[in-house]
């Protein structure tokens, strides 16, 4: 039943699917190949999203001839994972439904066929094969649906046992490919969660306003891009730089919230926030947390070696530490603090220029000055 | 070159691989199928682990006849991802190496064949096909290695272009299957990271000793299992219950660290730690963080409705809140505090029994008393 040519195509698809980086392209590939391999008119893919399945993509050779690119026409909609619809039923029961004619579904079946698309676009759905996509733990990933199987004379036929076998292969390799395509995104989000919750915790100590934290993130990531680094990194930089003062969680209130100047002993304790931040964030496998630790430890080091805690000098200081050293000082000077008013931008810039080669890396300072108009846009946008 | 039978086996394997739940079983399946599909004597799999690749499994029909189960003999070892070894080179360059005879590798090649296994077990490795396994972003997942291709007369032959094609399929579907098998584990670990870093941050405020936090985790998860819940849940319970006091991060030092009793106003502020904990942990998609929030919010509610912050009553209080209410009080009574000595276990138990149906859920109290010997083991193990 399955021809040699088909076997080969299936294998090629198995190799191919592992190389699709974005979910959207992957789904389109699966739908297009499904149509070819199953010799049917259409294929649709639903992806599980909480308690429902989202209709993500449909490809249909007949409708396409009539309507053009279907992606512009059919938008994402959702179905509950329940008995009512065909796809919802397949998702709920994790069962394959091989229906010869959707208009002949018996009344005593729990599910029914929704014919809106047929009505609107004057199409006739007839045979339909609907399969759940399950991951390695047999959890639902989504639903794959094939529409209108054709024979060599282009007559609509039922899907066969052989088609079910190919469908099983397609849904198996698609399930793991889809999960993979979402993997990096999910993992990234979960690490963002660590940073986010630490930031929320620190806000309850009145450490910094969330506006200060946001500005530092925006300034630092802008500067990072300006210096010619990739924009993917820039997103990590945004989050990591926001962690620079997380170690202040461990500084006693009497020092952290002292309105007047600190004594030498108190300053010593305050400077510990760099080391405490280092401890809170140490030993992570996540590049985001790792970079956060680096910035927590190094954002008070100075280019001329007079900073703390390790008196690092020049390029011994991690790049991100040098960037945040500058954006942190710029933000402190240009904002109101309990002990000082907000300085005007001209004054801030002239103070910062004074520190070229002393506090600040001259190259980073140049980039900063070059990008001043955008810096000031952020300043206005996230003003206290 | 590739026979119809092989195509079919490849497809079946593609379907099968998505159903292996544990990495170990998955790797064994890949290795065994590789031998069959490639008609070779052996297959080995290395998995990337930081800057090295770990040798995870080898299957070899000839060695097995001689030595029995190879899993008992060959243990995990690591190779650097570098030019030196064949697998290391394939991993570094992300290139396929098809070597007709490993003993004929030219001197000017960067890599060489390590023949220890051949020497020790009197085996002769000859032809070898080594392929990188890459994920959808072309990142290295591991290395798949095939050894001693045989013809129908069982003579050792070189691997062909057709073998390379099958190998490509095997390494593609294996890469995504392996990543999938590690997926849930990785995601779980990343959420543990959020809890862990929040706990480290709170320790810097002298909130609790880490021994207290550990005991609460162990007591609560033990009790959870005792009450007939699954041991998988019990692990989440362990971490979630450790978050019960995280909101204390937001309580001012003057109240948090006050040595004497609190005034009514101060107590009001202190009680806020439940709500602050709820805020720090709100709106998560992770079941671990979600449960942590629940325990932070509800561990000071009392069975009779006289607790805080929401005066919940009986089973209105989430089960985990009722569990931690008991383990937290048990731990406070049985440990030294700045304002009290550690009470003896008999006295602790009699105080707790007094609170049956008042502070504590009677059923949970029963389970606690039933499981006292194990509770006391934990008490001794994590003593201050």
XYZ file of C-alpha atoms in Angstrom:
768
model
C 0.000 0.000 0.000
C 2.805 2.360 0.824
C 5.043 2.924 -2.166
C 8.830 2.964 -2.169
C 8.827 6.615 -3.161
C 6.672 7.466 -0.147
C 9.034 5.680 2.255
C 11.886 7.761 1.009
C 9.918 10.973 1.328
C 8.927 10.114 4.881
C 12.551 9.596 5.811
C 13.622 12.860 4.208
C 10.892 14.610 6.146
C 12.149 13.020 9.382
C 15.567 14.502 8.694
C 14.129 17.842 7.603
C 11.867 18.480 10.551
C 14.799 18.670 12.925
C 16.138 21.714 11.105
C 13.193 24.102 11.387
C 13.972 26.841 13.842
C 10.672 28.659 14.089
C 7.400 27.030 14.987
C 5.533 28.765 12.183
C 7.801 27.509 9.415
C 7.807 24.058 10.950
C 4.002 23.859 11.017
C 3.747 24.995 7.419
C 6.258 22.359 6.369
C 4.351 19.643 8.218
C 1.048 20.680 6.611
C 2.475 20.870 3.096
C 4.285 17.560 3.351
C 1.175 15.942 4.832
C -0.845 16.885 1.784
C 1.790 15.444 -0.513
C 2.388 12.234 1.412
C -1.276 11.521 2.092
C -2.385 12.609 -1.339
C -5.184 14.689 0.166
C -6.529 18.208 -0.423
C -5.902 19.755 2.952
C -4.158 19.550 6.306
C -4.676 21.581 9.481
C -2.708 21.744 12.702
C -3.973 22.592 16.176
C -1.580 23.175 19.081
C -2.520 22.624 22.704
C -2.727 25.832 24.726
C -3.952 25.288 28.266
C -7.444 23.813 28.214
C -7.980 24.434 24.539
C -6.382 23.762 21.181
C -5.404 26.667 18.937
C -5.995 26.326 15.203
C -2.542 27.348 13.970
C -2.399 26.681 10.262
C -4.302 25.137 7.403
C -3.103 24.288 3.911
C -5.563 23.284 1.204
C -4.679 22.962 -2.470
C -8.263 23.483 -3.697
C -9.049 26.472 -1.483
C -5.691 27.994 -2.325
C -6.428 27.984 -6.040
C -9.653 29.801 -5.268
C -8.543 32.186 -2.509
C -4.771 32.608 -2.705
C -2.579 32.396 0.401
C -4.690 30.867 3.162
C -2.480 32.251 5.931
C -3.892 35.700 5.188
C -7.467 34.402 5.423
C -7.638 31.910 8.277
C -6.639 33.413 11.606
C -5.900 31.583 14.837
C -9.014 30.487 16.697
C -9.449 28.114 19.619
C -11.540 25.041 20.335
C -12.169 23.608 23.787
C -10.650 20.175 24.427
C -14.044 18.535 24.714
C -16.440 16.119 23.041
C -18.141 18.671 20.800
C -15.802 19.156 17.863
C -13.891 16.507 15.919
C -10.463 17.929 16.763
C -11.502 18.565 20.370
C -12.651 14.956 20.686
C -9.387 13.572 19.254
C -7.492 15.790 21.702
C -9.611 14.778 24.696
C -9.611 11.036 24.037
C -6.176 10.950 22.411
C -7.792 8.839 19.710
C -7.576 8.782 15.927
C -10.857 9.578 14.141
C -11.071 8.271 10.589
C -14.343 9.644 9.189
C -15.356 8.681 5.599
C -17.842 11.559 5.254
C -18.209 14.331 7.817
C -21.745 15.087 6.617
C -22.784 11.539 7.511
C -21.689 11.623 11.155
C -24.408 9.849 13.121
C -26.528 11.866 15.557
C -25.517 9.664 18.485
C -21.837 10.531 18.075
C -20.750 13.102 20.666
C -18.852 15.260 18.166
C -20.155 17.049 15.111
C -18.688 18.746 12.057
C -18.729 22.545 11.968
C -19.322 23.483 8.356
C -18.762 27.267 8.475
C -15.715 27.159 6.243
C -17.497 24.963 3.707
C -20.425 27.395 3.648
C -18.409 30.588 3.463
C -15.924 29.422 0.848
C -18.148 26.986 -1.080
C -15.952 24.010 -0.323
C -17.020 20.452 0.315
C -15.210 18.687 3.131
C -15.831 14.979 2.898
C -13.320 12.458 4.243
C -11.299 13.470 7.279
C -8.529 11.800 9.295
C -7.861 13.442 12.683
C -4.949 12.362 14.863
C -3.668 13.497 18.244
C 0.016 14.493 18.425
C 1.482 13.081 21.639
C 4.883 13.645 23.213
C 7.159 11.069 24.868
C 5.033 11.134 28.018
C 1.867 10.681 25.938
C 0.889 14.250 26.779
C -1.070 16.074 24.125
C 0.969 18.451 21.951
C -1.734 19.133 19.369
C -3.941 17.672 16.660
C -3.139 16.937 13.017
C -6.051 16.806 10.598
C -6.081 15.591 6.988
C -8.939 16.463 4.643
C -10.296 14.831 1.444
C -8.123 11.966 0.393
C -7.950 11.715 -3.435
C -7.303 8.780 -5.745
C -5.460 9.002 -9.060
C -8.626 10.215 -10.768
C -8.956 12.998 -8.185
C -12.050 11.453 -6.680
C -12.528 11.885 -2.931
C -11.986 8.619 -1.054
C -11.840 7.495 2.556
C -8.482 7.391 4.332
C -7.076 3.854 4.479
C -5.202 1.898 7.172
C -2.009 2.713 5.257
C -2.864 6.403 5.510
C -3.385 5.977 9.232
C 0.102 4.483 9.474
C 1.689 7.406 7.612
C -0.416 9.767 9.725
C 0.893 8.110 12.866
C 4.444 8.698 11.688
C 3.716 12.296 10.769
C 2.083 13.034 14.109
C 4.877 11.307 16.056
C 7.758 13.151 14.456
C 5.744 16.374 14.382
C 4.967 16.174 18.105
C 8.616 16.014 19.081
C 9.671 18.585 16.468
C 6.988 21.010 17.674
C 7.958 20.482 21.282
C 11.581 21.085 20.336
C 10.781 24.271 18.481
C 9.073 25.595 21.618
C 11.741 24.218 23.934
C 14.307 26.996 23.899
C 11.583 29.606 24.269
C 10.061 27.859 27.289
C 13.405 27.358 28.944
C 14.318 30.992 28.368
C 11.057 32.123 29.904
C 11.599 29.944 32.937
C 14.947 31.594 33.611
C 13.413 35.012 33.126
C 11.121 33.931 35.926
C 14.035 33.646 38.360
C 15.178 37.156 37.544
C 11.651 38.535 37.647
C 10.791 37.072 41.064
C 14.077 38.218 42.577
C 13.336 41.713 41.252
C 9.831 41.661 42.773
C 11.266 40.474 46.097
C 13.808 43.299 46.106
C 11.129 45.892 45.406
C 9.518 44.984 48.730
C 12.667 46.198 50.414
C 12.351 49.611 48.735
C 15.688 48.915 47.117
C 15.067 50.660 43.871
C 12.028 51.824 42.042
C 11.009 49.500 39.263
C 11.451 52.465 36.902
C 15.147 52.654 37.793
C 15.481 48.946 37.151
C 13.703 49.273 33.806
C 15.810 52.224 32.695
C 19.079 50.429 33.526
C 17.882 47.459 31.486
C 16.929 49.597 28.492
C 20.068 51.795 28.597
C 22.392 48.807 28.916
C 20.807 46.765 26.172
C 20.730 49.777 23.823
C 24.404 50.426 24.475
C 25.171 46.747 23.955
C 23.589 46.783 20.505
C 25.250 50.125 19.687
C 28.612 48.516 20.412
C 27.947 46.054 17.597
C 26.712 43.022 19.514
C 23.823 40.805 18.437
C 20.293 41.766 19.357
C 19.723 38.301 20.766
C 22.385 39.006 23.359
C 20.871 42.416 23.931
C 17.752 40.827 25.360
C 19.796 38.826 27.866
C 21.741 41.990 28.698
C 18.501 43.779 29.470
C 17.493 41.236 32.096
C 20.974 40.617 33.484
C 21.745 44.307 33.999
C 18.537 44.674 35.993
C 20.035 42.327 38.587
C 23.024 44.600 39.371
C 21.867 45.619 42.873
C 20.088 42.394 43.892
C 22.683 41.883 46.656
C 21.211 44.900 48.483
C 18.548 42.454 49.695
C 21.186 41.392 52.241
C 22.119 44.894 53.516
C 20.569 45.911 56.867
C 17.829 48.567 56.752
C 19.779 50.920 59.028
C 22.435 51.267 56.320
C 20.302 50.736 53.226
C 17.749 53.334 54.273
C 20.011 55.785 56.126
C 19.076 59.280 54.942
C 22.476 60.883 55.665
C 25.999 59.982 54.452
C 27.449 56.637 55.501
C 30.400 56.246 57.888
C 33.467 54.376 56.637
C 32.321 51.196 58.417
C 28.817 51.476 57.027
C 30.168 52.022 53.532
C 32.214 48.838 53.874
C 29.030 46.924 54.691
C 27.147 48.604 51.848
C 29.879 47.611 49.372
C 29.169 44.009 50.316
C 26.066 44.131 48.137
C 28.276 43.216 45.166
C 29.521 40.041 46.878
C 26.069 39.137 48.207
C 24.660 39.503 44.683
C 27.438 37.214 43.507
C 26.398 34.615 46.092
C 22.684 34.814 45.305
C 23.404 34.194 41.636
C 26.376 31.816 41.761
C 26.771 28.430 40.023
C 24.020 28.573 37.427
C 23.882 26.693 34.136
C 21.762 29.461 32.651
C 23.677 32.053 30.659
C 21.204 34.694 31.841
C 21.813 33.994 35.540
C 25.530 33.615 34.892
C 25.689 37.054 33.259
C 23.543 38.505 36.045
C 26.095 37.286 38.544
C 28.862 38.885 36.546
C 27.140 42.281 36.540
C 26.236 42.066 40.251
C 29.883 41.411 41.078
C 31.526 43.914 38.765
C 29.333 47.001 38.299
C 31.266 49.001 40.922
C 34.687 48.244 39.515
C 36.386 51.250 37.887
C 38.428 51.402 34.666
C 41.467 52.796 36.573
C 41.394 49.986 39.168
C 40.050 52.029 42.110
C 36.620 50.347 42.316
C 35.350 47.432 44.414
C 35.133 44.627 45.430
C 38.158 43.282 43.514
C 39.924 46.450 42.271
C 39.818 45.077 38.737
C 41.339 47.283 36.057
C 40.476 47.991 32.405
C 39.480 44.947 30.434
C 39.848 42.717 33.480
C 36.354 44.034 34.281
C 33.684 42.029 32.405
C 32.224 44.043 29.532
C 28.741 44.023 31.016
C 30.140 45.352 34.309
C 31.738 48.265 32.455
C 28.487 48.995 30.623
C 26.343 48.977 33.755
C 28.917 51.051 35.670
C 28.164 53.830 33.182
C 24.391 53.428 32.846
C 23.997 53.131 36.639
C 25.889 56.365 37.306
C 24.050 58.154 34.481
C 20.752 57.082 35.995
C 21.711 58.072 39.554
C 22.828 61.524 38.425
C 19.818 62.184 36.196
C 17.266 61.039 38.820
C 16.158 62.455 42.132
C 17.570 60.693 45.194
C 16.827 61.226 48.899
C 20.201 62.967 49.217
C 20.197 64.982 45.927
C 17.931 66.524 43.303
C 17.900 65.282 39.683
C 20.695 67.031 37.761
C 20.055 68.476 34.296
C 21.302 66.342 31.385
C 24.067 68.820 30.436
C 25.490 68.680 33.934
C 25.188 64.881 33.999
C 27.073 64.566 30.718
C 29.846 66.881 31.802
C 30.306 64.945 35.082
C 30.438 61.673 33.157
C 32.934 62.997 30.589
C 35.221 63.963 33.476
C 35.445 60.275 34.356
C 36.749 59.110 30.947
C 39.528 56.602 31.611
C 39.048 57.007 35.343
C 35.686 55.493 36.277
C 34.602 54.622 32.738
C 35.909 52.646 29.774
C 36.615 55.343 27.119
C 35.199 53.218 24.263
C 31.927 52.576 26.062
C 31.715 56.272 26.930
C 32.102 57.116 23.222
C 29.288 54.747 22.263
C 27.166 56.231 25.007
C 27.689 59.776 23.764
C 27.021 58.684 20.167
C 23.733 57.167 21.184
C 22.599 59.972 23.477
C 19.412 60.869 21.563
C 18.054 57.330 22.033
C 19.224 57.278 25.662
C 17.199 60.437 26.266
C 14.139 58.872 24.651
C 14.336 56.060 27.215
C 14.905 58.649 29.945
C 11.678 60.420 28.967
C 9.710 57.232 28.511
C 10.495 55.791 31.947
C 10.600 59.070 33.899
C 9.656 58.878 37.601
C 21.129 0.640 -1.931
C 18.500 1.078 0.747
C 16.036 -1.784 0.744
C 12.255 -1.568 1.106
C 12.449 -3.445 4.413
C 14.908 -0.885 5.753
C 12.673 2.040 4.844
C 9.848 0.509 6.777
C 12.052 -0.129 9.802
C 13.279 3.447 9.729
C 9.707 4.719 9.786
C 8.725 2.441 12.635
C 11.723 3.673 14.553
C 10.653 7.267 13.908
C 7.299 6.485 15.486
C 8.814 4.486 18.322
C 11.393 7.016 19.460
C 8.718 9.480 20.491
C 7.403 7.024 23.088
C 10.517 6.490 25.219
C 10.140 8.198 28.548
C 13.558 7.761 30.058
C 16.787 8.823 28.434
C 18.511 5.551 29.276
C 15.921 3.353 27.560
C 15.820 5.722 24.606
C 19.594 5.565 24.100
C 19.621 1.786 24.301
C 16.843 1.619 21.705
C 18.744 3.955 19.365
C 21.941 1.923 19.704
C 20.234 -1.436 19.137
C 18.236 -0.205 16.140
C 21.350 1.406 14.698
C 23.151 -1.922 14.680
C 20.228 -3.592 12.949
C 19.600 -0.864 10.385
C 23.248 -0.274 9.548
C 24.127 -3.959 9.676
C 27.174 -3.239 11.827
C 28.683 -4.811 14.952
C 28.459 -1.889 17.325
C 27.025 1.529 18.098
C 27.940 4.044 20.803
C 26.278 7.262 21.907
C 27.896 10.296 23.479
C 25.817 13.137 24.954
C 27.061 16.698 25.246
C 27.650 17.820 28.802
C 29.149 21.302 29.064
C 32.525 21.372 27.325
C 32.756 17.621 26.960
C 30.830 14.665 25.627
C 29.848 11.848 27.960
C 30.070 8.283 26.662
C 26.600 7.080 27.646
C 26.084 3.678 26.083
C 27.614 1.163 23.740
C 26.042 -1.900 22.181
C 28.191 -4.430 20.339
C 26.961 -7.835 19.187
C 30.439 -9.406 19.077
C 31.601 -8.082 22.449
C 28.293 -9.053 24.027
C 28.690 -12.667 23.010
C 32.090 -12.622 24.667
C 31.384 -10.483 27.765
C 27.630 -10.489 28.446
C 25.731 -7.286 29.202
C 27.989 -4.386 28.201
C 26.141 -1.904 30.405
C 27.697 -3.576 33.447
C 31.170 -3.278 31.948
C 31.441 0.078 30.222
C 30.840 2.980 32.576
C 30.269 6.615 31.662
C 33.477 8.454 30.798
C 34.012 11.849 29.182
C 35.966 13.157 26.215
C 36.810 16.815 25.629
C 35.127 18.415 22.605
C 38.432 18.861 20.809
C 40.502 17.680 17.864
C 42.144 14.761 19.643
C 39.595 11.964 19.594
C 37.368 10.889 16.702
C 34.114 11.585 18.577
C 35.523 14.845 19.984
C 36.453 15.970 16.478
C 32.995 15.166 15.074
C 31.477 17.115 17.969
C 33.793 20.093 17.570
C 33.499 20.397 13.780
C 29.915 19.114 13.594
C 31.151 16.910 10.759
C 30.605 13.294 9.784
C 33.736 11.159 9.844
C 33.566 8.030 7.692
C 36.777 6.085 8.392
C 37.388 2.787 6.513
C 40.020 1.563 8.990
C 40.778 3.331 12.261
C 44.242 1.718 12.417
C 45.123 3.385 9.109
C 44.361 6.984 10.194
C 47.127 9.126 8.731
C 49.587 10.799 11.079
C 48.736 14.277 9.787
C 45.080 13.914 10.843
C 44.383 15.841 14.031
C 42.412 13.034 15.657
C 43.531 9.539 16.518
C 41.914 6.260 17.521
C 42.197 5.225 21.168
C 42.525 1.457 21.145
C 42.208 0.657 24.880
C 38.965 -1.266 24.471
C 40.391 -3.275 21.591
C 43.459 -4.148 23.679
C 41.616 -4.998 26.877
C 38.850 -7.057 25.304
C 40.721 -8.491 22.313
C 38.429 -6.831 19.794
C 39.309 -5.382 16.432
C 37.651 -2.097 15.575
C 38.026 -1.421 11.867
C 35.467 0.690 9.975
C 33.819 3.508 11.871
C 31.141 6.070 10.994
C 30.886 8.959 13.453
C 28.113 11.558 13.205
C 27.200 14.625 15.232
C 23.628 14.808 16.531
C 22.365 18.375 16.102
C 19.169 20.005 17.321
C 16.893 22.406 15.435
C 19.306 25.291 16.089
C 22.219 23.174 14.892
C 23.510 22.982 18.432
C 25.340 19.828 19.395
C 23.263 17.288 21.321
C 25.744 14.424 21.102
C 27.614 12.015 18.852
C 26.448 8.754 17.319
C 29.095 6.237 16.350
C 28.730 3.063 14.283
C 31.423 0.363 14.308
C 32.400 -2.421 11.843
C 29.945 -2.543 8.977
C 29.431 -6.144 7.828
C 28.384 -7.614 4.488
C 26.251 -10.724 4.049
C 29.340 -12.919 4.522
C 30.055 -11.137 7.827
C 33.184 -9.516 6.429
C 34.027 -6.044 7.733
C 33.433 -3.373 5.083
C 33.564 0.430 4.892
C 30.374 2.392 5.526
C 28.761 3.518 2.256
C 27.006 6.740 1.172
C 23.717 4.914 1.770
C 24.822 4.187 5.333
C 25.636 7.847 5.777
C 22.090 8.716 4.699
C 20.550 6.291 7.193
C 22.980 7.579 9.810
C 21.851 11.112 9.077
C 18.230 10.082 9.666
C 19.119 8.244 12.858
C 21.100 11.153 14.238
C 18.368 13.665 13.298
C 15.476 11.863 14.918
C 17.686 10.818 17.847
C 18.789 14.398 18.502
C 15.244 15.659 18.915
C 14.125 12.554 20.828
C 17.060 12.915 23.236
C 16.374 16.603 23.718
C 12.729 15.794 24.368
C 13.573 13.128 26.911
C 15.673 15.690 28.804
C 13.142 18.477 28.322
C 10.844 18.004 31.280
C 13.797 17.452 33.580
C 15.525 20.641 32.412
C 12.389 22.715 32.725
C 11.789 21.363 36.219
C 15.337 22.230 37.225
C 14.985 25.750 35.903
C 11.952 26.354 38.119
C 13.788 24.864 41.082
C 16.331 27.559 40.344
C 13.790 30.313 41.026
C 12.955 28.800 44.389
C 16.576 28.151 45.225
C 17.769 31.701 44.473
C 14.898 33.257 46.404
C 15.843 31.040 49.338
C 19.501 32.103 49.122
C 18.447 35.762 48.952
C 16.274 35.364 52.042
C 19.107 33.762 53.992
C 21.087 36.969 53.623
C 18.386 38.693 55.636
C 18.863 36.199 58.512
C 15.279 35.185 57.954
C 15.635 31.576 58.853
C 18.502 29.157 59.074
C 18.777 26.955 56.048
C 18.365 23.997 58.415
C 14.885 25.241 59.357
C 14.006 25.549 55.686
C 15.310 22.053 54.970
C 13.419 20.506 57.892
C 10.128 22.114 56.845
C 10.646 20.747 53.327
C 11.384 17.220 54.578
C 8.596 17.152 57.187
C 5.999 18.443 54.736
C 6.893 16.113 51.899
C 7.000 13.109 54.259
C 3.562 14.005 55.602
C 2.301 14.489 52.052
C 3.338 10.972 51.086
C 1.980 9.542 54.361
C -1.389 11.034 53.492
C -1.461 8.858 50.386
C -0.338 11.307 47.713
C 2.097 10.471 44.900
C 5.821 10.709 45.492
C 6.186 12.876 42.383
C 4.025 15.506 44.046
C 6.003 15.041 47.240
C 9.092 16.455 45.562
C 7.228 19.596 44.503
C 5.798 19.832 48.026
C 9.305 19.776 49.437
C 10.379 22.820 47.430
C 7.081 24.686 47.664
C 6.843 24.373 51.435
C 10.334 25.831 51.762
C 8.956 29.084 50.317
C 6.418 29.622 53.127
C 8.186 32.598 54.730
C 9.698 34.180 51.586
C 7.515 37.267 52.105
C 9.573 38.108 55.193
C 12.081 39.590 52.733
C 9.747 42.602 52.689
C 9.434 43.048 56.488
C 11.571 45.859 57.989
C 14.553 44.792 60.128
C 13.252 46.615 63.197
C 10.280 44.230 63.299
C 11.855 41.137 61.771
C 14.807 41.207 64.124
C 13.155 42.645 67.233
C 14.305 40.527 70.195
C 11.260 41.196 72.428
C 7.557 40.670 71.782
C 5.867 42.689 69.020
C 3.290 45.410 69.636
C -0.136 45.018 68.013
C 0.872 47.391 65.201
C 4.136 45.598 64.637
C 2.367 42.244 64.568
C 0.023 43.583 61.896
C 3.047 44.480 59.740
C 4.682 41.118 60.420
C 1.525 39.297 59.321
C 1.908 41.000 55.967
C 4.658 38.512 55.117
C 1.946 36.148 53.894
C 0.601 38.697 51.416
C 4.079 39.814 50.332
C 4.991 36.170 49.686
C 1.819 35.900 47.625
C 2.911 38.898 45.545
C 6.455 37.680 44.990
C 5.152 34.363 43.678
C 1.963 35.411 41.864
C 0.921 34.607 38.274
C 3.258 31.776 37.419
C 2.701 29.045 34.835
C 4.892 26.702 36.843
C 3.013 24.356 39.171
C 5.928 24.565 41.604
C 5.779 28.367 41.874
C 1.991 28.257 41.923
C 2.003 25.878 44.881
C 4.702 27.966 46.577
C 2.407 30.953 46.367
C -0.405 28.960 47.868
C 1.690 27.932 50.874
C 3.093 31.454 51.366
C -0.459 32.827 51.488
C -2.101 30.164 53.625
C 0.353 28.723 56.138
C -0.926 30.977 58.965
C -4.587 30.216 58.429
C -6.121 28.093 61.208
C -8.575 25.188 60.956
C -11.099 27.028 63.164
C -10.975 30.206 61.047
C -9.000 32.392 63.474
C -5.809 32.601 61.370
C -4.583 35.195 58.876
C -4.582 36.854 56.346
C -7.993 35.651 55.097
C -9.531 33.896 58.148
C -10.105 30.810 56.000
C -11.716 27.866 57.745
C -11.349 24.074 57.477
C -10.997 22.804 53.932
C -11.165 26.320 52.540
C -7.487 26.377 53.462
C -5.380 24.738 50.712
C -4.135 21.312 51.784
C -0.478 22.352 51.568
C -1.217 25.367 53.792
C -2.709 23.063 56.412
C 0.303 20.743 56.212
C 2.871 23.524 56.573
C 0.851 25.151 59.386
C 1.579 21.996 61.394
C 5.186 21.351 60.359
C 6.079 25.024 60.875
C 4.721 25.092 64.426
C 6.334 21.737 65.210
C 9.663 23.069 64.035
C 9.354 26.366 65.925
C 8.511 24.562 69.169
C 11.218 21.919 68.843
C 13.973 24.408 67.950
C 15.745 27.114 69.898
C 14.602 30.662 69.079
C 15.963 34.025 70.345
C 12.890 34.282 72.593
C 12.647 30.639 73.784
C 14.652 27.437 74.332
C 13.999 24.272 72.324
C 11.179 22.324 73.994
C 11.461 18.545 74.506
C 9.555 16.415 71.995
C 6.990 15.209 74.582
C 6.090 18.786 75.483
C 5.928 19.749 71.756
C 3.560 16.877 71.003
C 1.283 17.685 73.895
C 1.065 21.359 72.849
C 0.263 20.318 69.265
C -2.397 17.821 70.346
C -4.110 20.628 72.268
C -4.638 22.374 68.943
C -6.545 19.541 67.277
C -9.486 21.089 65.443
C -8.406 24.555 66.587
C -5.154 25.432 64.825
C -4.717 22.110 63.013
C -6.665 19.880 60.644
C -7.431 16.748 62.760
C -6.722 14.350 59.866
C -3.316 15.866 59.158
C -2.545 15.791 62.873
C -3.357 12.053 62.896
C -1.017 11.396 59.985
C 1.650 13.444 61.708
C 1.368 11.421 64.915
C 1.362 8.141 62.953
C 4.559 9.124 61.229
C 6.352 10.527 64.285
C 9.296 8.074 64.226
C 10.266 9.249 60.742
C 9.653 12.890 61.683
C 12.105 12.461 64.547
C 14.680 10.938 62.185
C 14.538 14.119 60.115
C 14.693 16.184 63.292
C 17.931 14.429 64.313
C 19.416 14.564 60.811
C 18.970 18.316 60.328
C 19.543 19.382 63.938
C 20.989 22.883 64.449
